[in-house]
Short mmCIF file of C-alpha atoms in Angstrom, two decimals:
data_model
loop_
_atom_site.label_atom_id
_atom_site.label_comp_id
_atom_site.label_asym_id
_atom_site.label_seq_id
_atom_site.Cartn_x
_atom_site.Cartn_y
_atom_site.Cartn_z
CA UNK C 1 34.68 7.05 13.15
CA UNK C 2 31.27 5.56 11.43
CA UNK C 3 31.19 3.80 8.72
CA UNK C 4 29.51 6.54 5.66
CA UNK C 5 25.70 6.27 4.83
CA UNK C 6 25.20 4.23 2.05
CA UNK C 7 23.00 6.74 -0.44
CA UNK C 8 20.78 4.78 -2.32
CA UNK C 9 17.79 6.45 -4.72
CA UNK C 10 14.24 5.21 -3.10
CA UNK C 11 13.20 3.89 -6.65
CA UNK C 12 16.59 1.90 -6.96
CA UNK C 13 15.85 1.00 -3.99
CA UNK C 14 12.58 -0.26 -4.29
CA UNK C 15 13.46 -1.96 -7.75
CA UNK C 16 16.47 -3.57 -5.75
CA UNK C 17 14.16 -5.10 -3.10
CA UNK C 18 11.39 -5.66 -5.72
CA UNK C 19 13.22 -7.66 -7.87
CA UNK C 20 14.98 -10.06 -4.80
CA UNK C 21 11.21 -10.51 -3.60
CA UNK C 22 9.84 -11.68 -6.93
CA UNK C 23 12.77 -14.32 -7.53
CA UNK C 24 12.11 -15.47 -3.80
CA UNK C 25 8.52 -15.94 -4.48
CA UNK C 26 9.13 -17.94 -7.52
CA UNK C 27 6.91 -15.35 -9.22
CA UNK C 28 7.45 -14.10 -12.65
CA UNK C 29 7.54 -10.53 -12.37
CA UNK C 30 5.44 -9.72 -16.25
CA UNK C 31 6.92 -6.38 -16.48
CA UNK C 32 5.21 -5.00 -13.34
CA UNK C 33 8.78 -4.84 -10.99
CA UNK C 34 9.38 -1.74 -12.40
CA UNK C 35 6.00 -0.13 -12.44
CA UNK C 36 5.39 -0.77 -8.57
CA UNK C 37 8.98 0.55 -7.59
CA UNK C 38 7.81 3.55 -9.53
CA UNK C 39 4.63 3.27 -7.18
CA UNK C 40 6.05 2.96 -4.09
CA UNK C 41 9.19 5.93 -5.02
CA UNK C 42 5.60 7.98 -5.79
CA UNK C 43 3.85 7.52 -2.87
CA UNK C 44 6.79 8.00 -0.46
CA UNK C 45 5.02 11.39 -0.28
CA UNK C 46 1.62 12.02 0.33
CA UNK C 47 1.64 13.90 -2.46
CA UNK C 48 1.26 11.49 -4.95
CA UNK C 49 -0.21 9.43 -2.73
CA UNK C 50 -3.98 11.80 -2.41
CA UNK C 51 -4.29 13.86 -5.41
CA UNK C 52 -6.23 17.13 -5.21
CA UNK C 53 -9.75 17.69 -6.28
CA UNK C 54 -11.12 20.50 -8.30
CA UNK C 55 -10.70 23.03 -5.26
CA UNK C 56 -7.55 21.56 -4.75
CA UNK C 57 -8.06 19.68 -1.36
CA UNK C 58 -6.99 16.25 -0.42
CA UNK C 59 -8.94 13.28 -1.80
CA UNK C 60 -8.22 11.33 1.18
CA UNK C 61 -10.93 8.83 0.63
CA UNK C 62 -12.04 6.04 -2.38
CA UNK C 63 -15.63 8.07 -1.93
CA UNK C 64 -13.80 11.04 -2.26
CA UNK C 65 -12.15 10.18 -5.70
CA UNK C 66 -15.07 8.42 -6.84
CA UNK C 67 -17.32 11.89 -6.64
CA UNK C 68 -14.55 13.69 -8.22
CA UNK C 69 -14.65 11.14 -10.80
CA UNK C 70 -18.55 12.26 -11.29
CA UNK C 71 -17.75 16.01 -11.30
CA UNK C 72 -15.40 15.93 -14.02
CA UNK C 73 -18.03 14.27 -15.76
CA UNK C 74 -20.71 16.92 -14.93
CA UNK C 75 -21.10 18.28 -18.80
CA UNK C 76 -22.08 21.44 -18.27
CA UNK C 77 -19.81 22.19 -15.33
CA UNK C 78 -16.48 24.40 -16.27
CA UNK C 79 -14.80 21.37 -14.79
CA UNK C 80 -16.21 18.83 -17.15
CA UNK C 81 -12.88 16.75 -17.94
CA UNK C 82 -13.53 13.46 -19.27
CA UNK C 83 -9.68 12.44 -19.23
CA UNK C 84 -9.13 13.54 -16.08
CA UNK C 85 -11.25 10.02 -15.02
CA UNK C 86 -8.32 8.38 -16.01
CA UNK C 87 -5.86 9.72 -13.96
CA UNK C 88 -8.37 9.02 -11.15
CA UNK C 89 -9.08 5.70 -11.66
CA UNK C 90 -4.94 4.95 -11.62
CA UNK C 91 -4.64 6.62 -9.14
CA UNK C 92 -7.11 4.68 -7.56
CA UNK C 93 -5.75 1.57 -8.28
CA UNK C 94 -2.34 2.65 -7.38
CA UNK C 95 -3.69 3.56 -3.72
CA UNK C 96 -5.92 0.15 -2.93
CA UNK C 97 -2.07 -1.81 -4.35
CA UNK C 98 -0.26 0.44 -1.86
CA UNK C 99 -2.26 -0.42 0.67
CA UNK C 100 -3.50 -3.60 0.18
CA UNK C 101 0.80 -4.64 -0.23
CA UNK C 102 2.50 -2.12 2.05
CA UNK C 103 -0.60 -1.84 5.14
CA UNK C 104 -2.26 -4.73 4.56
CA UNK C 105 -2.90 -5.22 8.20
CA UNK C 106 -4.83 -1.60 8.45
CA UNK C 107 -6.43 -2.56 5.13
CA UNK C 108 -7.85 -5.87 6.74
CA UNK C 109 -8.60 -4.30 10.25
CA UNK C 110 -10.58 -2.08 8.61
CA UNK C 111 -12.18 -5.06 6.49
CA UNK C 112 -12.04 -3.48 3.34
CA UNK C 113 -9.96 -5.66 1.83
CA UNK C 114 -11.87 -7.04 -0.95
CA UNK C 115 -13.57 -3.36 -1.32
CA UNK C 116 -9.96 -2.74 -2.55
CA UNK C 117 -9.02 -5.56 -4.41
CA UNK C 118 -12.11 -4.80 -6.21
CA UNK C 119 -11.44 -0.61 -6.71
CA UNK C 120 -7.89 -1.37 -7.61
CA UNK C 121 -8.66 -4.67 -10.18
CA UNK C 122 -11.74 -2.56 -11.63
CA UNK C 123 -9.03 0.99 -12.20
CA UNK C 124 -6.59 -0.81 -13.37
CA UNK C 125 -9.08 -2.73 -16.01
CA UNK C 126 -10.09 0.72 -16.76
CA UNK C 127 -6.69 2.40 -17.54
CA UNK C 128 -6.22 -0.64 -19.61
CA UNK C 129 -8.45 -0.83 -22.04
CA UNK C 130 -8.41 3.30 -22.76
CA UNK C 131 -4.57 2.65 -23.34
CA UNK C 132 -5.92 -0.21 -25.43
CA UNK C 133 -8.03 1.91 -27.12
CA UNK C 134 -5.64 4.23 -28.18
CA UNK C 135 -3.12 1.47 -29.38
CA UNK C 136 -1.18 2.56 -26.62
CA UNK C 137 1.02 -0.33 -25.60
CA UNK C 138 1.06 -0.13 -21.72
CA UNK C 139 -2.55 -1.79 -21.65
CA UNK C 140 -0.41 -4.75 -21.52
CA UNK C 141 0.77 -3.81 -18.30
CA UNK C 142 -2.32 -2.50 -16.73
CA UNK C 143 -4.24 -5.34 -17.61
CA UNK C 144 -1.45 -7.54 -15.78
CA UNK C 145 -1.40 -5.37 -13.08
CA UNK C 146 -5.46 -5.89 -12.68
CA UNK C 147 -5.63 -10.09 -13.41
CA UNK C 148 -2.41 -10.34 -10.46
CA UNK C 149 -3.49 -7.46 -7.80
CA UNK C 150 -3.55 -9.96 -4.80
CA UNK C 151 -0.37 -11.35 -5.94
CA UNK C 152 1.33 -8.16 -6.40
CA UNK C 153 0.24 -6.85 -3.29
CA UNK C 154 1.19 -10.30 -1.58
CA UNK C 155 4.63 -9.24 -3.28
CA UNK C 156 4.98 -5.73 -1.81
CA UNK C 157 3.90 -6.99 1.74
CA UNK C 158 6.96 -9.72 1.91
CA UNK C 159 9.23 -7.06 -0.20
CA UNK C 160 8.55 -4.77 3.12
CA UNK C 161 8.69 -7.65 5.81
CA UNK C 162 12.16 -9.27 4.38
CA UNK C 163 13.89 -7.38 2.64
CA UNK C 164 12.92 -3.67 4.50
CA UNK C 165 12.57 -5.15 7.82
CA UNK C 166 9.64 -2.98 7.92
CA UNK C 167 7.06 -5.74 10.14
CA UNK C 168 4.54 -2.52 9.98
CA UNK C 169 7.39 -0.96 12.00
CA UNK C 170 5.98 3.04 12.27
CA UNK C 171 6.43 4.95 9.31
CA UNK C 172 9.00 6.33 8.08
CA UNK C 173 11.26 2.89 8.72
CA UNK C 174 15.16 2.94 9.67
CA UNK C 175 15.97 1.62 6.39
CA UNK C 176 14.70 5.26 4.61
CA UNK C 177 17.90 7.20 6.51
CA UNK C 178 19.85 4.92 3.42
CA UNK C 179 17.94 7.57 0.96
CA UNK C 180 17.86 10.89 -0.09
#
């Protein structure tokens, strides 16, 4: 008889190996462990992953977020949503980190790679000081999250080597049958 699947949460998870990678590194973590498991339990579907535009299709693309970032600034368009540029521009931070940590290789193949360390430092930078702005304390975080982008993706890439076994292995990896 086989041994029962161990069940274990993606985000616990990803905090798990998250944590183990940070301590290997010999890099203090500044509150951002938890944030990126919550990144990488989000974008485990695409869902989170490309948000929807006005008409509700895909924004597959960084030029594809970026123009819906100018529509929702179009003032005298019945989509004019200023606040809605901030959810975009995490978002768009969020997906250069993803990829920059978790498909690095693709990112570089593709040379992009300081196009996204850019996008992601600038959102993040962004979402930062409007938390700052309204006193809102997670501008800490945000702003740590932009000054250590290549380290934190650095971070996710040997989280997914080591301690997933991943080596760009094709997606979804053996080591997602552990969760539900």
């Amino acid at each position: 008889m086989d041994a029962p699947i161990e069940i274990t949460p993606v985000k616990t998870l990803f905090s798990k190996v998250l944590r183990d990678s940070f301590e290997d590194l010999d890099i203090p973590a500044k509150g951002a462990a938890d944030y990126l498991a919550d990144l990488l339990a989000r974008f485990a579907t695409t869902d989170e992953m490309l948000p929807a535009g006005d008409a509700g299709q895909r924004l597959e693309s960084l030029g594809e977020r970026n123009a819906e970032i100018q529509r929702v600034w179009t003032i005298d368009a019945a989509q004019f949503d200023p606040a809605r540029e901030v959810e975009l521009r995490r978002n768009i931070a969020d997906y250069t980190l993803f990829m920059s940590g978790f498909f690095w290789e693709s990112v570089k193949s593709r040379s992009v790679t300081r196009h996204y360390v850019r996008e992601g430092k600038r959102g993040y930078r962004f979402v930062a000081e409007y938390h700052r702005a309204h006193g809102q304390p997670e501008a800490r975080l945000f702003q740590t999250l932009s000054g250590r982008f290549e380290t934190y993706a650095a971070v996710i890439s040997y989280m997914r080597d080591v301690h997933l076994g991943a080596e760009f292995a094709p997606w979804p990896h053996r080591v997602f049958a552990r969760i539900l």
